[in-house]
Short mmCIF file of C-alpha atoms in Angstrom, two decimals:
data_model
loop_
_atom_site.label_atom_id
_atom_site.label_comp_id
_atom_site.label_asym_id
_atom_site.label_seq_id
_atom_site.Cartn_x
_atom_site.Cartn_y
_atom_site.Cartn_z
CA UNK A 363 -0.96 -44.47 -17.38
CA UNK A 364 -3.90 -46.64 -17.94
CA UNK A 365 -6.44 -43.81 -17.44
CA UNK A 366 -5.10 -41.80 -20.31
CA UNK A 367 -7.11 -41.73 -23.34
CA UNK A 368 -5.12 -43.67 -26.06
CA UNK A 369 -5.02 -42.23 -29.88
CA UNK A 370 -4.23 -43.97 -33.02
CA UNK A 371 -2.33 -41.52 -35.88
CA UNK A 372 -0.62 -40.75 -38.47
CA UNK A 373 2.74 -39.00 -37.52
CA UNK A 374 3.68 -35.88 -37.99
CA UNK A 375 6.80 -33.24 -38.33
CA UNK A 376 5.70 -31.86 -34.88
CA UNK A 377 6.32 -35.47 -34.10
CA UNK A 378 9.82 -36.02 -34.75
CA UNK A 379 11.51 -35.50 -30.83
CA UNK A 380 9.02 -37.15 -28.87
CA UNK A 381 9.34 -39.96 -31.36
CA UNK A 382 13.23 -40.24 -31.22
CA UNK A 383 12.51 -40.22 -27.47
CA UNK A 384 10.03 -43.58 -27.87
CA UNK A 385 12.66 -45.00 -29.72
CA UNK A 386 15.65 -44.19 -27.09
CA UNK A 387 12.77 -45.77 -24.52
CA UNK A 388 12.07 -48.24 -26.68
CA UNK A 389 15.92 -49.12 -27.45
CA UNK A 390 16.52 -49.44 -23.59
CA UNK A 391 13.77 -51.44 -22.25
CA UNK A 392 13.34 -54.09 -25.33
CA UNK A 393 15.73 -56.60 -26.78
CA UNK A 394 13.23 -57.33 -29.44
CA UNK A 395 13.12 -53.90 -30.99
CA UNK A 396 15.36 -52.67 -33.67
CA UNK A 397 16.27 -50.41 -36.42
CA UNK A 398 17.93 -49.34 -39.13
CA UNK A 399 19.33 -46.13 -38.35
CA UNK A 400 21.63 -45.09 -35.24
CA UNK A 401 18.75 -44.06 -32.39
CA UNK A 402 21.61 -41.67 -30.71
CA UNK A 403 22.71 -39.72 -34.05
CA UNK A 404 19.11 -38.65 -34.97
CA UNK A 405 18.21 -35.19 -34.70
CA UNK A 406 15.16 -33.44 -34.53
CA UNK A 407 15.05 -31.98 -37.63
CA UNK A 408 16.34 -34.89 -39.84
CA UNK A 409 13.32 -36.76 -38.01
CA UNK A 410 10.76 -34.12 -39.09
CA UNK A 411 12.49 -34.34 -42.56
CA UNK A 412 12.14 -37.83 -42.79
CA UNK A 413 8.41 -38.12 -41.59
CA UNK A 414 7.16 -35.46 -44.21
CA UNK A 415 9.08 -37.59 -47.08
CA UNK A 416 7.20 -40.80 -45.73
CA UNK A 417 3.81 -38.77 -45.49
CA UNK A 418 4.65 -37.57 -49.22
CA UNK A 419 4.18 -41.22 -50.31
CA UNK A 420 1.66 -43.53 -50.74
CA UNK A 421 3.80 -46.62 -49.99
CA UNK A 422 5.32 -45.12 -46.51
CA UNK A 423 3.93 -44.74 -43.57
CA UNK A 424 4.26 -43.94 -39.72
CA UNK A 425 1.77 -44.24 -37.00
CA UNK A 426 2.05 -43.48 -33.76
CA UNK A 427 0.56 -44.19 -30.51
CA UNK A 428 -0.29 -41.21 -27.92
CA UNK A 429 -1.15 -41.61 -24.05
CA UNK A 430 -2.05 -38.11 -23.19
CA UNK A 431 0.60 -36.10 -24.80
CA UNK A 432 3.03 -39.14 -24.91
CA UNK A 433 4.11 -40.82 -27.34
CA UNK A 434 4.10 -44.70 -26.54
CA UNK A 435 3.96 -46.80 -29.77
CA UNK A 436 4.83 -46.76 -33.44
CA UNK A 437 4.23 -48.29 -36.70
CA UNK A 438 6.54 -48.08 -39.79
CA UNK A 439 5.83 -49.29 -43.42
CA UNK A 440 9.07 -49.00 -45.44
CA UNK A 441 8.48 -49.85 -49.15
CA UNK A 442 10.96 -52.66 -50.00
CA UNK A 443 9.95 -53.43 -53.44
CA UNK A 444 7.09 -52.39 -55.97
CA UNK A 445 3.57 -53.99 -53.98
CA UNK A 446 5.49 -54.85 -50.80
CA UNK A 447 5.98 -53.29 -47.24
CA UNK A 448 7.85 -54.25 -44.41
CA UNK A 449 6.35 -53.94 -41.24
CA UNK A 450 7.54 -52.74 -37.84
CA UNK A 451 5.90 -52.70 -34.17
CA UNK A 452 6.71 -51.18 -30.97
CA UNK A 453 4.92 -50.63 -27.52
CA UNK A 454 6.49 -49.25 -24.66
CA UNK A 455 6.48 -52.11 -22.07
CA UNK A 456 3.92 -50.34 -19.60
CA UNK A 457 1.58 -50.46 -22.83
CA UNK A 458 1.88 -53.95 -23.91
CA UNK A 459 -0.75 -56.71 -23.67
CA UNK A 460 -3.78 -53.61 -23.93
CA UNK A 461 -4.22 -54.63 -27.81
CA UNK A 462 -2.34 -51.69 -29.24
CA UNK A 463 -0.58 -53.30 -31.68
CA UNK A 464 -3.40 -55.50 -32.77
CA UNK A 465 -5.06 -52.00 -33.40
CA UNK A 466 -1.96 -50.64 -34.77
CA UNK A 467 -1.67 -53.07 -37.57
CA UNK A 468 -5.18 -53.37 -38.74
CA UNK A 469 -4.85 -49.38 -39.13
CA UNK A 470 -1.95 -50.37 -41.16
CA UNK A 471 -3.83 -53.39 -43.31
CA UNK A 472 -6.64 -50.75 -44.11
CA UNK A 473 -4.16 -48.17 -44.69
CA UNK A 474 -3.00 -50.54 -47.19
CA UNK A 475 -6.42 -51.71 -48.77
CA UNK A 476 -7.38 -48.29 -48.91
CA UNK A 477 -4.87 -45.79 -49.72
CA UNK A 478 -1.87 -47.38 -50.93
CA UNK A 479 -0.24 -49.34 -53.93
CA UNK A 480 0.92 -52.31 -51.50
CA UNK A 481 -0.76 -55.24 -51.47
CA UNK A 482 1.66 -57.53 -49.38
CA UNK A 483 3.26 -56.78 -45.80
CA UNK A 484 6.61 -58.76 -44.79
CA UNK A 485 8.09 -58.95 -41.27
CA UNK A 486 11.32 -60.48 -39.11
CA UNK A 487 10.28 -61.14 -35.72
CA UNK A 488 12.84 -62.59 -33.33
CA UNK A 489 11.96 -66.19 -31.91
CA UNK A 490 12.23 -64.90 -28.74
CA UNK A 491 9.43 -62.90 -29.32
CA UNK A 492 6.22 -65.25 -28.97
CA UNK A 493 3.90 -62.49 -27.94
CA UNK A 494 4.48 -60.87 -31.16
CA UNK A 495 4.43 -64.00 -32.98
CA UNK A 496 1.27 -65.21 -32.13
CA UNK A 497 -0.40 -61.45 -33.12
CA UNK A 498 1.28 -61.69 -36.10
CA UNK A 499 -0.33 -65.12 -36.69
CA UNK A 500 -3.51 -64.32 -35.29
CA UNK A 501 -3.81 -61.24 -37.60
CA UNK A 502 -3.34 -63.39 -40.50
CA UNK A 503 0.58 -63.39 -41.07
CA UNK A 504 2.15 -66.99 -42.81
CA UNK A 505 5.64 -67.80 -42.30
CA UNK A 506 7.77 -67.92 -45.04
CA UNK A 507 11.27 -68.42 -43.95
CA UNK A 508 13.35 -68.80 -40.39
CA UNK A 509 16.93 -68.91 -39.17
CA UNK A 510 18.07 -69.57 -35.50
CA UNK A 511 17.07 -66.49 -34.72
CA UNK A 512 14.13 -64.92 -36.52
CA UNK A 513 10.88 -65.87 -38.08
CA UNK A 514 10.19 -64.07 -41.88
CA UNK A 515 6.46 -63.95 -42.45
CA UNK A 516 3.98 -61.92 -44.89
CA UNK A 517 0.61 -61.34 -45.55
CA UNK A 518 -1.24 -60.35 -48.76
CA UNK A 519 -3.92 -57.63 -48.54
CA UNK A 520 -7.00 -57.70 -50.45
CA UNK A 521 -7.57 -54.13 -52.04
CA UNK A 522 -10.46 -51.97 -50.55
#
């Protein structure tokens, strides 16, 4: 585990059933994450389908994680409005607390300077989940809004 070398990348097609695997993983071991789509009805190919129409944009994006040949983290940008992206994290437990997602998300801020039309990031992260709140803060994320259950937060990007 440890002694793998750890890569930081853009996913791709090739990508799509070890990442529905991560997610299944991910799914089972985690209360914090979530998604928007039913983990168990993804296929393969509607995966691959749906990672070359985020790699298509410029507003889109997935990143993913790799120990080895294993797929152990991933980062999602979904475009929610014109300038504005919501953000999503995930590390597989035996990979938390190495700074992956710290490393994860500044890809995704200079992704973001760089390369894309966004210029703001949004995020829910469960109270529960102080580990990921205090990254988020640390990286530079305010809050903006809060229920009983989950913290809203943002941050602006300055452009390249």
């Amino acid at each position: 585990m440890a002694d793998d070398e750890i890569t930081i990348r853009a996913a791709n097609s090739k990508d799509a059933a070890p990442l529905i695997k991560l997610m299944k993983q991910l799914s089972k071991e985690s209360k914090n994450f979530t998604t928007d789509v039913q983990v168990d009805q993804l296929t393969a190919e509607t995966e691959a389908q749906a990672i070359d129409a985020v790699n298509a944009t410029g507003t889109n994006l997935i990143m993913v994680a790799v120990a080895g040949t294993k797929l152990i983290g991933v980062l999602s940008i979904s475009q929610v409005a014109p300038t504005v992206g919501e953000l999503g994290v995930a590390i597989l437990s035996d990979y938390q607390d190495m700074g992956l997602g710290t490393y994860l998300i500044q890809e995704a801020i200079d992704w973001i300077a760089n390369f894309s039309q966004l210029d703001e990031l949004t995020l829910s992260v469960l109270k529960t989940n102080q580990g990921a709140f205090r990254l988020y803060k640390k990286l530079g994320f305010v809050v903006t809004g809060q229920d009983d259950h989950v913290i809203e937060m943002k941050m602006n990007i300055k452009k390249g």
